């Protein structure tokens, strides 16, 4: 089954159960300032769950474009390194707005997986919220999943495992306990079952989350019961496709194979690899990063975002630059990333016509962005070459910091180049310069507050794109690889 058939089988199955098929909303949420990008199928129904909005239907099903590269659900750093995470992915979902609840949700999920998709029952594991005896009983007594494959998991506040069976859209909004379905990819893959200490491996992969929407969490942390208990589910199309195509990693499915090949060609061409030689390693995680990121960038631009230094445009810029740096790492010395827009439109344009309609514009936006970043890289390289001249054995922290802070030349690119030349970077010196910079920024902020002055523009030097993530509600400092 191709990914496109799996998508339509899902939607038709729920249509046959009385669900209205609703189109995906854009990746940029319409009027929700709490959200950077659409991160789940339920986002477009948030007000329906909260009781502020009414629809002509009480059951819906969607295939939703999602981006998880910032905010509460941020998978950016995982991409390329786990078998299952993307920045952009499609979430298949079914929703009940005060209609059916736990019984039907669980039974629909099981019916679709085992009867229509014909997954072997003994490969499926489920988790339930630790206190949710009702969900436990439905799985065990009604559906017949043996107790040894049902795991109770709490809300993991400060716990040591990553599992968390209380789903929240963000810090505020609809939320509730959930039950998740995992697929066991077999003993050849490292990793333990959900709830075990090595659960973050890729053997047991979560495919579907069924959330029992019961509360609205407000900013003060209070959980207000929703007008009617509801259901919100999400299954990653790429993950279920991986299982159904007998693969282990999402990057092995039909959709990604062509994109990965296009990424390799583009990188090799930009690296000046001539016919006959093998070019970069086809299995490199960097190619996965590039194939993933072109989807996030293209869909984001198609929905109206352009690269900038703040908010959504900043996240877009950060994703694009991360992809370009991975290409650089593989040898690309000229813009290549934007050339993947058309291969992507061929791959996904039928399901998402906005990709085809906007392909030329997306190409142009990314090309400009990429040319700029390659110029930044070229400027930085000149300075770095200067620092590497002679028989230098170490690049000092001040230089690495200046490259990063003033020239926007990422510190890990400095580290990569140095590693290739057998030179080290004084990372303690870099950290010290960074801390000094932070202190200065803080002191400047305090001074302004004390003096009662209005904010009048940027007080300090540009900190580098790789350094700050701006969200709509807060600014968080992070490093990316
Ligand atoms: P994980 O624990 O694997 O990070 P999650 O618990 O964060 O997943 P949910 O918020 O429950 O994911 O989202 C519902 C479903 O969407 C998941 O069961 C999975 O199939 C899919 N999904 C979530 N995050 C991603 C991602 N980054 N890339 C691809 N699919 C994803
Ligand atoms: Mg996650
Ligand atoms: Mg999970
Ligand atoms: Mg989950």
Short mmCIF file of C-alpha atoms and ligand atoms in Angstrom, two decimals:
data_model
loop_
_atom_site.label_atom_id
_atom_site.label_comp_id
_atom_site.label_asym_id
_atom_site.label_seq_id
_atom_site.Cartn_x
_atom_site.Cartn_y
_atom_site.Cartn_z
CA UNK A 1 0.00 0.00 0.00
CA UNK A 2 1.34 3.40 -0.95
CA UNK A 3 1.17 6.27 1.52
CA UNK A 4 -1.60 7.88 -0.54
CA UNK A 5 -3.75 4.70 -0.36
CA UNK A 6 -3.20 4.46 3.37
CA UNK A 7 -4.38 8.04 3.78
CA UNK A 8 -7.56 7.39 1.82
CA UNK A 9 -8.25 4.04 3.52
CA UNK A 10 -8.12 5.81 6.87
CA UNK A 11 -10.44 8.63 5.83
CA UNK A 12 -12.92 6.26 4.15
CA UNK A 13 -12.96 3.94 7.14
CA UNK A 14 -14.02 6.77 9.43
CA UNK A 15 -16.43 8.12 6.83
CA UNK A 16 -18.12 4.70 6.93
CA UNK A 17 -18.45 5.23 10.70
CA UNK A 18 -20.35 8.48 10.22
CA UNK A 19 -17.41 10.91 10.22
CA UNK A 20 -17.30 13.99 8.04
CA UNK A 21 -14.08 14.18 6.00
CA UNK A 22 -12.65 17.64 6.64
CA UNK A 23 -9.72 19.18 4.73
CA UNK A 24 -6.41 19.86 6.47
CA UNK A 25 -6.06 23.36 7.84
CA UNK A 26 -2.91 25.35 6.97
CA UNK A 27 0.31 24.76 8.94
CA UNK A 28 -0.05 28.34 10.15
CA UNK A 29 -2.90 28.37 12.69
CA UNK A 30 -5.54 30.93 11.81
CA UNK A 31 -6.17 32.91 14.95
CA UNK A 32 -4.40 31.09 17.74
CA UNK A 33 -1.61 33.17 19.28
CA UNK A 34 -0.74 30.30 21.64
CA UNK A 35 0.51 28.21 18.75
CA UNK A 36 3.52 28.66 16.48
CA UNK A 37 2.57 26.02 13.93
CA UNK A 38 -0.22 23.49 13.64
CA UNK A 39 1.07 20.59 15.72
CA UNK A 40 -1.89 18.18 15.70
CA UNK A 41 -5.11 17.36 13.89
CA UNK A 42 -7.19 18.73 16.74
CA UNK A 43 -5.90 22.31 16.40
CA UNK A 44 -8.52 23.36 13.87
CA UNK A 45 -11.22 21.97 16.20
CA UNK A 46 -9.91 23.56 19.38
CA UNK A 47 -12.93 25.86 19.77
CA UNK A 48 -15.32 23.00 19.03
CA UNK A 49 -13.84 21.02 21.92
CA UNK A 50 -14.04 24.10 24.14
CA UNK A 51 -17.72 24.57 23.25
CA UNK A 52 -17.19 28.01 21.62
CA UNK A 53 -17.82 26.80 18.10
CA UNK A 54 -20.46 24.46 16.68
CA UNK A 55 -20.23 22.38 13.53
CA UNK A 56 -22.88 20.67 11.46
CA UNK A 57 -21.26 17.33 12.39
CA UNK A 58 -20.27 15.70 15.67
CA UNK A 59 -17.71 13.32 14.11
CA UNK A 60 -14.88 14.34 11.81
CA UNK A 61 -11.80 12.80 10.20
CA UNK A 62 -8.77 14.53 8.69
CA UNK A 63 -5.29 14.14 7.34
CA UNK A 64 -3.62 17.19 8.84
CA UNK A 65 -0.35 18.88 7.87
CA UNK A 66 1.65 19.29 11.08
CA UNK A 67 4.93 20.93 12.01
CA UNK A 68 6.76 20.15 15.23
CA UNK A 69 9.77 22.39 15.27
CA UNK A 70 9.09 24.72 18.17
CA UNK A 71 6.84 25.21 21.16
CA UNK A 72 5.61 22.34 23.31
CA UNK A 73 6.03 19.70 20.62
CA UNK A 74 9.50 20.24 19.17
CA UNK A 75 11.17 17.37 17.33
CA UNK A 76 13.74 19.36 15.36
CA UNK A 77 16.80 17.89 17.05
CA UNK A 78 15.52 14.33 16.65
CA UNK A 79 15.12 14.57 12.91
CA UNK A 80 17.60 12.53 10.93
CA UNK A 81 18.62 10.56 14.01
CA UNK A 82 15.47 8.65 15.05
CA UNK A 83 13.53 6.39 12.72
CA UNK A 84 10.24 8.11 13.45
CA UNK A 85 10.47 11.89 13.79
CA UNK A 86 9.91 14.56 11.18
CA UNK A 87 9.59 18.30 11.42
CA UNK A 88 6.71 18.13 8.93
CA UNK A 89 4.40 15.13 8.91
CA UNK A 90 0.81 14.21 8.22
CA UNK A 91 -1.40 13.28 11.10
CA UNK A 92 -4.41 11.08 10.40
CA UNK A 93 -7.15 11.68 12.93
CA UNK A 94 -10.71 10.96 13.97
CA UNK A 95 -12.63 13.25 16.27
CA UNK A 96 -15.76 13.03 18.36
CA UNK A 97 -17.25 16.29 19.58
CA UNK A 98 -19.28 15.11 22.55
CA UNK A 99 -20.44 12.11 20.52
CA UNK A 100 -18.72 8.76 21.14
CA UNK A 101 -16.10 8.26 23.85
CA UNK A 102 -13.60 5.61 25.01
CA UNK A 103 -15.42 2.44 23.94
CA UNK A 104 -15.97 3.36 20.31
CA UNK A 105 -12.65 5.16 19.90
CA UNK A 106 -10.68 2.12 21.04
CA UNK A 107 -12.76 -0.33 19.03
CA UNK A 108 -12.54 1.74 15.83
CA UNK A 109 -8.77 1.94 16.17
CA UNK A 110 -8.45 -1.80 16.69
CA UNK A 111 -10.79 -2.64 13.84
CA UNK A 112 -8.91 -0.44 11.38
CA UNK A 113 -5.48 -1.72 12.40
CA UNK A 114 -6.23 -5.42 12.61
CA UNK A 115 -9.01 -5.94 10.05
CA UNK A 116 -8.37 -3.34 7.34
CA UNK A 117 -4.62 -2.89 7.68
CA UNK A 118 -4.29 -6.53 8.86
CA UNK A 119 -1.58 -5.89 11.41
CA UNK A 120 -0.73 -8.96 13.52
CA UNK A 121 -2.35 -8.50 16.94
CA UNK A 122 0.64 -9.80 18.85
CA UNK A 123 2.84 -7.02 17.44
CA UNK A 124 0.65 -4.35 18.97
CA UNK A 125 1.19 -2.96 22.47
CA UNK A 126 -0.97 -0.39 24.19
CA UNK A 127 -0.48 2.10 26.98
CA UNK A 128 -3.20 3.65 29.11
CA UNK A 129 -3.15 6.53 31.55
CA UNK A 130 -2.20 5.07 34.93
CA UNK A 131 -5.52 5.85 36.60
CA UNK A 132 -7.72 5.08 33.60
CA UNK A 133 -9.17 1.71 34.63
CA UNK A 134 -11.96 2.12 32.13
CA UNK A 135 -9.59 2.26 29.14
CA UNK A 136 -7.60 -0.63 30.61
CA UNK A 137 -10.73 -2.78 30.88
CA UNK A 138 -11.85 -1.97 27.34
CA UNK A 139 -8.48 -3.00 25.91
CA UNK A 140 -8.24 -6.08 28.07
CA UNK A 141 -11.84 -7.39 28.34
CA UNK A 142 -13.59 -6.03 25.25
CA UNK A 143 -10.79 -5.98 22.67
CA UNK A 144 -8.82 -8.85 24.20
CA UNK A 145 -5.30 -7.42 24.41
CA UNK A 146 -3.46 -9.55 26.99
CA UNK A 147 -2.39 -7.82 30.21
CA UNK A 148 1.33 -8.29 29.39
CA UNK A 149 1.00 -5.95 26.44
CA UNK A 150 -0.94 -3.21 28.25
CA UNK A 151 1.22 -0.70 30.11
CA UNK A 152 -0.08 1.87 32.57
CA UNK A 153 1.74 5.19 32.31
CA UNK A 154 1.28 8.37 34.36
CA UNK A 155 1.64 12.00 33.49
CA UNK A 156 5.35 11.73 34.14
CA UNK A 157 5.82 15.05 35.86
CA UNK A 158 9.58 15.14 36.32
CA UNK A 159 9.73 11.39 35.84
CA UNK A 160 12.66 9.60 34.27
CA UNK A 161 10.88 8.22 31.21
CA UNK A 162 9.74 10.14 28.19
CA UNK A 163 6.32 8.50 28.03
CA UNK A 164 3.50 10.69 29.08
CA UNK A 165 -0.10 9.58 28.83
CA UNK A 166 -1.67 12.92 29.49
CA UNK A 167 -1.81 14.82 26.21
CA UNK A 168 -1.71 18.60 25.98
CA UNK A 169 -1.77 20.70 22.87
CA UNK A 170 0.36 23.37 24.55
CA UNK A 171 0.66 24.93 27.98
CA UNK A 172 -2.99 25.89 27.68
CA UNK A 173 -5.98 24.48 25.80
CA UNK A 174 -7.86 21.19 25.52
CA UNK A 175 -6.16 18.17 27.10
CA UNK A 176 -6.85 14.82 28.64
CA UNK A 177 -5.64 11.31 29.41
CA UNK A 178 -4.71 9.20 26.43
CA UNK A 179 -4.13 5.65 25.29
CA UNK A 180 -1.43 4.93 22.75
CA UNK A 181 -0.82 2.07 20.36
CA UNK A 182 2.72 0.88 19.66
CA UNK A 183 4.09 -1.46 17.00
CA UNK A 184 6.89 -3.87 17.89
CA UNK A 185 9.48 -3.78 15.10
CA UNK A 186 11.11 -6.91 16.51
CA UNK A 187 14.24 -7.90 18.42
CA UNK A 188 16.66 -6.80 15.67
CA UNK A 189 16.03 -3.21 16.68
CA UNK A 190 17.31 -1.76 19.96
CA UNK A 191 14.84 -0.41 22.49
CA UNK A 192 12.45 -1.51 25.23
CA UNK A 193 8.66 -1.49 25.49
CA UNK A 194 6.83 1.69 26.49
CA UNK A 195 7.37 2.56 30.15
CA UNK A 196 10.70 0.71 30.36
CA UNK A 197 14.04 2.48 30.90
CA UNK A 198 15.15 2.03 27.29
CA UNK A 199 11.80 2.90 25.73
CA UNK A 200 13.30 5.72 23.67
CA UNK A 201 14.87 3.23 21.30
CA UNK A 202 13.20 2.51 17.98
CA UNK A 203 11.98 -1.05 18.54
CA UNK A 204 8.54 -0.22 19.93
CA UNK A 205 7.29 2.71 17.90
CA UNK A 206 4.21 4.67 18.83
CA UNK A 207 1.85 4.74 15.89
CA UNK A 208 -1.43 6.10 17.22
CA UNK A 209 -2.54 8.23 20.09
CA UNK A 210 -6.18 8.33 21.23
CA UNK A 211 -6.81 11.28 23.52
CA UNK A 212 -9.88 11.47 25.70
CA UNK A 213 -10.41 15.21 25.73
CA UNK A 214 -11.88 16.15 29.07
CA UNK A 215 -10.29 19.40 30.26
CA UNK A 216 -9.31 22.89 29.24
CA UNK A 217 -6.09 23.94 30.94
CA UNK A 218 -5.86 27.66 31.55
CA UNK A 219 -2.74 29.74 32.11
CA UNK A 220 -3.00 29.41 35.90
CA UNK A 221 -2.68 25.63 35.48
CA UNK A 222 -6.29 24.92 36.48
CA UNK A 223 -8.05 22.09 34.62
CA UNK A 224 -11.62 23.05 33.75
CA UNK A 225 -13.86 20.19 32.62
CA UNK A 226 -14.94 20.53 28.97
CA UNK A 227 -18.66 20.90 28.21
CA UNK A 228 -18.71 17.35 26.80
CA UNK A 229 -16.11 14.57 26.93
CA UNK A 230 -14.69 14.18 23.43
CA UNK A 231 -12.18 12.18 21.43
CA UNK A 232 -9.14 13.36 19.49
CA UNK A 233 -6.80 10.91 17.83
CA UNK A 234 -3.61 11.19 15.85
CA UNK A 235 -1.69 8.64 13.81
CA UNK A 236 1.42 9.64 11.87
CA UNK A 237 0.88 8.73 8.22
CA UNK A 238 4.60 8.15 7.71
CA UNK A 239 4.78 5.82 10.74
CA UNK A 240 1.83 3.63 9.80
CA UNK A 241 3.08 3.55 6.20
CA UNK A 242 6.46 2.34 7.44
CA UNK A 243 4.79 -0.53 9.29
CA UNK A 244 2.53 -1.45 6.37
CA UNK A 245 5.39 -1.37 3.88
CA UNK A 246 7.36 -3.75 6.09
CA UNK A 247 10.04 -1.17 6.82
CA UNK A 248 11.53 0.07 10.02
CA UNK A 249 12.46 3.69 9.40
CA UNK A 250 10.07 6.32 8.05
CA UNK A 251 12.77 7.28 5.57
CA UNK A 252 12.47 3.90 3.86
CA UNK A 253 8.90 4.46 2.63
CA UNK A 254 8.01 5.23 -0.99
CA UNK A 255 7.52 8.93 -0.45
CA UNK A 256 10.95 9.46 1.09
CA UNK A 257 12.95 7.24 -1.24
CA UNK A 258 12.53 9.64 -4.16
CA UNK A 259 13.18 12.67 -2.02
CA UNK A 260 16.35 11.15 -0.57
CA UNK A 261 17.62 10.33 -4.05
CA UNK A 262 16.87 13.89 -5.20
CA UNK A 263 18.66 15.26 -2.13
CA UNK A 264 21.74 13.15 -2.85
CA UNK A 265 21.83 14.28 -6.49
CA UNK A 266 21.45 17.92 -5.56
CA UNK A 267 24.16 17.77 -2.90
CA UNK A 268 26.58 15.86 -5.12
CA UNK A 269 26.04 18.31 -7.95
CA UNK A 270 26.68 21.25 -5.63
CA UNK A 271 29.79 19.45 -4.37
CA UNK A 272 31.12 19.25 -7.92
CA UNK A 273 31.00 15.46 -7.97
CA UNK A 274 31.42 14.43 -11.58
CA UNK A 275 29.89 11.37 -13.19
CA UNK A 276 31.41 8.13 -12.11
CA UNK A 277 32.30 8.82 -8.51
CA UNK A 278 29.99 7.77 -5.72
CA UNK A 279 29.47 11.16 -4.11
CA UNK A 280 28.23 11.43 -0.53
CA UNK A 281 27.15 8.47 1.57
CA UNK A 282 23.57 7.61 0.59
CA UNK A 283 22.88 6.44 4.15
CA UNK A 284 24.05 9.65 5.83
CA UNK A 285 21.66 11.11 8.44
CA UNK A 286 22.38 14.49 6.83
CA UNK A 287 20.46 13.44 3.71
CA UNK A 288 17.49 12.51 5.90
CA UNK A 289 17.64 15.90 7.53
CA UNK A 290 17.60 17.56 4.10
CA UNK A 291 14.75 15.39 2.77
CA UNK A 292 12.75 16.10 5.90
CA UNK A 293 13.43 19.81 6.04
CA UNK A 294 12.49 20.53 2.43
CA UNK A 295 8.97 19.37 3.30
CA UNK A 296 8.72 21.62 6.36
CA UNK A 297 10.14 24.62 4.49
CA UNK A 298 8.01 24.17 1.38
CA UNK A 299 4.74 23.68 3.24
CA UNK A 300 5.47 26.60 5.55
CA UNK A 301 6.21 28.94 2.64
CA UNK A 302 3.18 27.64 0.71
CA UNK A 303 1.03 28.66 3.68
CA UNK A 304 2.41 32.19 3.66
CA UNK A 305 5.50 32.32 5.91
CA UNK A 306 8.75 33.88 4.69
CA UNK A 307 12.16 33.63 6.37
CA UNK A 308 12.76 36.39 8.91
CA UNK A 309 14.36 36.99 12.30
CA UNK A 310 11.33 36.46 14.43
CA UNK A 311 8.39 34.20 15.10
CA UNK A 312 7.40 31.70 12.43
CA UNK A 313 9.73 33.21 9.84
CA UNK A 314 12.58 32.64 12.22
CA UNK A 315 11.73 28.99 12.72
CA UNK A 316 11.52 28.59 8.95
CA UNK A 317 14.93 30.24 8.56
CA UNK A 318 16.38 27.99 11.24
CA UNK A 319 15.06 24.83 9.56
CA UNK A 320 16.31 25.92 6.12
CA UNK A 321 19.75 26.76 7.50
CA UNK A 322 19.97 23.50 9.36
CA UNK A 323 19.32 21.65 6.08
CA UNK A 324 21.86 23.76 4.20
CA UNK A 325 24.50 23.13 6.86
CA UNK A 326 23.95 19.41 6.56
CA UNK A 327 24.45 19.75 2.79
CA UNK A 328 27.62 21.74 3.41
CA UNK A 329 28.80 18.97 5.71
CA UNK A 330 28.36 16.54 2.81
CA UNK A 331 30.46 18.72 0.51
CA UNK A 332 27.96 21.10 -1.15
CA UNK A 333 29.66 24.42 -1.85
CA UNK A 334 26.84 26.08 -3.79
CA UNK A 335 23.07 26.42 -3.25
CA UNK A 336 21.30 23.08 -3.68
CA UNK A 337 18.41 23.00 -1.22
CA UNK A 338 15.92 25.05 -3.25
CA UNK A 339 16.26 22.66 -6.20
CA UNK A 340 14.35 20.06 -4.17
CA UNK A 341 11.11 22.05 -4.34
CA UNK A 342 10.03 20.63 -7.69
CA UNK A 343 10.82 16.98 -6.89
CA UNK A 344 8.77 17.47 -3.72
CA UNK A 345 5.87 18.95 -5.69
CA UNK A 346 5.95 15.87 -7.93
CA UNK A 347 5.88 13.60 -4.89
CA UNK A 348 3.20 15.34 -2.84
CA UNK A 349 1.49 17.79 -5.20
CA UNK A 350 -1.46 15.57 -5.89
CA UNK A 351 -2.51 15.37 -2.25
CA UNK A 352 -1.50 18.98 -1.59
CA UNK A 353 -2.11 21.15 -4.70
CA UNK A 354 -0.81 24.23 -2.87
CA UNK A 355 2.67 22.78 -3.38
CA UNK A 356 2.26 22.74 -7.15
CA UNK A 357 0.54 26.10 -7.28
CA UNK A 358 3.28 27.76 -5.27
CA UNK A 359 6.28 25.76 -6.42
CA UNK A 360 7.96 28.62 -8.31
CA UNK A 361 7.47 31.05 -5.46
CA UNK A 362 8.78 28.58 -2.86
CA UNK A 363 11.77 27.90 -5.10
CA UNK A 364 12.55 31.64 -5.36
CA UNK A 365 12.16 32.30 -1.61
CA UNK A 366 14.42 29.41 -0.69
CA UNK A 367 16.95 30.30 -3.36
CA UNK A 368 17.37 33.83 -1.98
CA UNK A 369 17.63 32.52 1.55
CA UNK A 370 20.16 29.93 0.53
CA UNK A 371 22.33 32.32 -1.46
CA UNK A 372 22.47 34.59 1.57
CA UNK A 373 23.46 31.80 3.88
CA UNK A 374 26.14 30.54 1.52
CA UNK A 375 27.51 34.11 1.49
CA UNK A 376 27.53 34.06 5.31
CA UNK A 377 29.38 30.78 5.19
CA UNK A 378 31.89 32.15 2.66
CA UNK A 379 32.57 35.26 4.79
CA UNK A 380 33.00 33.17 7.90
CA UNK A 381 35.30 30.71 6.13
CA UNK A 382 37.61 33.55 5.14
CA UNK A 383 37.99 34.58 8.77
CA UNK A 384 38.35 31.01 9.90
CA UNK A 385 41.00 30.31 7.27
CA UNK A 386 42.91 33.28 8.66
CA UNK A 387 42.70 31.81 12.16
CA UNK A 388 43.82 28.41 10.86
CA UNK A 389 46.86 29.78 8.99
CA UNK A 390 50.29 28.54 9.99
CA UNK A 391 50.53 25.59 12.31
CA UNK A 392 47.69 26.58 14.64
CA UNK A 393 46.60 23.67 16.77
CA UNK A 394 43.65 25.43 18.36
CA UNK A 395 41.16 28.12 17.33
CA UNK A 396 40.66 30.42 20.31
CA UNK A 397 37.24 30.86 21.90
CA UNK A 398 37.06 34.58 21.10
CA UNK A 399 37.40 33.94 17.37
CA UNK A 400 34.84 31.14 17.41
CA UNK A 401 32.50 33.42 19.32
CA UNK A 402 33.02 36.38 17.02
CA UNK A 403 32.33 34.18 14.00
CA UNK A 404 29.14 32.97 15.62
CA UNK A 405 27.97 36.23 17.13
CA UNK A 406 28.95 38.83 14.58
CA UNK A 407 29.06 36.87 11.35
CA UNK A 408 26.26 34.37 11.93
CA UNK A 409 28.72 31.53 11.22
CA UNK A 410 27.49 28.63 13.37
CA UNK A 411 29.92 27.41 16.01
CA UNK A 412 29.44 23.76 15.12
CA UNK A 413 30.41 24.56 11.55
CA UNK A 414 33.61 26.00 12.99
CA UNK A 415 34.01 22.79 14.97
CA UNK A 416 33.38 20.65 11.85
CA UNK A 417 35.95 22.52 9.77
CA UNK A 418 38.49 22.37 12.58
CA UNK A 419 37.92 18.66 13.09
CA UNK A 420 38.66 18.04 9.42
CA UNK A 421 41.98 19.91 9.79
CA UNK A 422 42.95 18.16 13.01
CA UNK A 423 42.58 21.40 14.98
CA UNK A 424 40.60 21.86 18.19
CA UNK A 425 38.32 24.71 19.22
CA UNK A 426 38.69 26.26 22.67
CA UNK A 427 35.15 25.48 23.73
CA UNK A 428 35.66 26.73 27.30
CA UNK A 429 36.76 30.08 25.87
CA UNK A 430 33.75 30.10 23.58
CA UNK A 431 31.39 29.40 26.49
CA UNK A 432 33.04 32.14 28.55
CA UNK A 433 32.57 34.67 25.73
CA UNK A 434 28.97 33.54 25.35
CA UNK A 435 28.30 33.92 29.08
CA UNK A 436 29.89 37.33 29.14
CA UNK A 437 27.63 38.33 26.26
CA UNK A 438 24.57 37.03 28.14
CA UNK A 439 25.54 38.93 31.26
CA UNK A 440 25.95 42.12 29.28
CA UNK A 441 22.58 41.66 27.63
CA UNK A 442 20.97 41.05 31.03
CA UNK A 443 22.67 44.09 32.55
CA UNK A 444 21.55 46.23 29.62
CA UNK A 445 17.99 44.97 30.11
CA UNK A 446 18.07 45.80 33.83
CA UNK A 447 19.44 49.21 33.22
CA UNK A 448 16.65 50.00 30.82
CA UNK A 449 14.02 48.74 33.21
CA UNK A 450 15.54 50.76 36.05
CA UNK A 451 15.72 53.89 33.98
CA UNK A 452 12.11 53.36 32.95
CA UNK A 453 12.95 53.75 29.29
CA UNK A 454 10.77 52.34 26.59
CA UNK A 455 12.31 49.63 24.44
CA UNK A 456 13.92 51.39 21.52
CA UNK A 457 15.29 48.69 19.29
CA UNK A 458 17.93 46.02 19.50
CA UNK A 459 20.30 46.77 22.34
CA UNK A 460 23.01 44.24 21.60
CA UNK A 461 24.74 42.76 18.58
CA UNK A 462 22.93 40.21 16.46
CA UNK A 463 23.20 36.88 18.26
CA UNK A 464 23.21 34.54 15.30
CA UNK A 465 20.37 32.63 13.82
CA UNK A 466 21.25 29.34 15.38
CA UNK A 467 21.10 30.77 18.80
CA UNK A 468 17.64 31.92 19.71
CA UNK A 469 14.23 30.52 19.13
CA UNK A 470 11.55 33.15 19.16
CA UNK A 471 8.11 31.91 19.95
CA UNK A 472 5.00 33.96 19.97
CA UNK A 473 4.88 34.09 23.72
CA UNK A 474 8.47 33.69 24.86
CA UNK A 475 12.10 33.55 23.80
CA UNK A 476 14.13 30.48 24.65
CA UNK A 477 17.84 30.08 24.14
CA UNK A 478 18.84 26.85 22.44
CA UNK A 479 21.64 25.34 20.45
CA UNK A 480 20.99 23.19 17.44
CA UNK A 481 23.36 20.76 15.84
P1 LIG B 1 6.73 10.39 20.07
O1 LIG B 1 6.57 9.93 21.50
O2 LIG B 1 7.14 9.30 19.14
O3 LIG B 1 7.57 11.63 19.96
P2 LIG B 1 4.28 11.82 20.45
O4 LIG B 1 3.75 11.08 21.63
O5 LIG B 1 5.00 13.08 20.72
O6 LIG B 1 5.24 10.84 19.58
P3 LIG B 1 1.60 12.58 19.71
O7 LIG B 1 1.62 13.97 20.20
O8 LIG B 1 0.88 11.59 20.54
O9 LIG B 1 3.11 12.10 19.40
O10 LIG B 1 1.04 12.61 18.20
C1 LIG B 1 0.20 11.62 17.62
C2 LIG B 1 0.90 10.79 16.57
O11 LIG B 1 1.55 11.59 15.59
C3 LIG B 1 1.99 9.90 17.10
O12 LIG B 1 1.45 8.71 17.63
C4 LIG B 1 2.83 9.64 15.85
O13 LIG B 1 2.28 8.61 15.06
C5 LIG B 1 2.72 10.94 15.10
N1 LIG B 1 3.88 11.80 15.33
C6 LIG B 1 4.13 12.57 16.42
N2 LIG B 1 5.26 13.28 16.29
C7 LIG B 1 5.74 12.96 15.06
C8 LIG B 1 6.87 13.41 14.31
N3 LIG B 1 7.71 14.31 14.79
N4 LIG B 1 7.06 12.90 13.08
C9 LIG B 1 6.20 11.98 12.56
N5 LIG B 1 5.11 11.53 13.21
C10 LIG B 1 4.87 12.02 14.44
MG1 LIG B 2 6.98 13.51 20.56
MG1 LIG B 3 4.85 9.56 22.65
MG1 LIG B 4 1.87 10.28 21.78
#
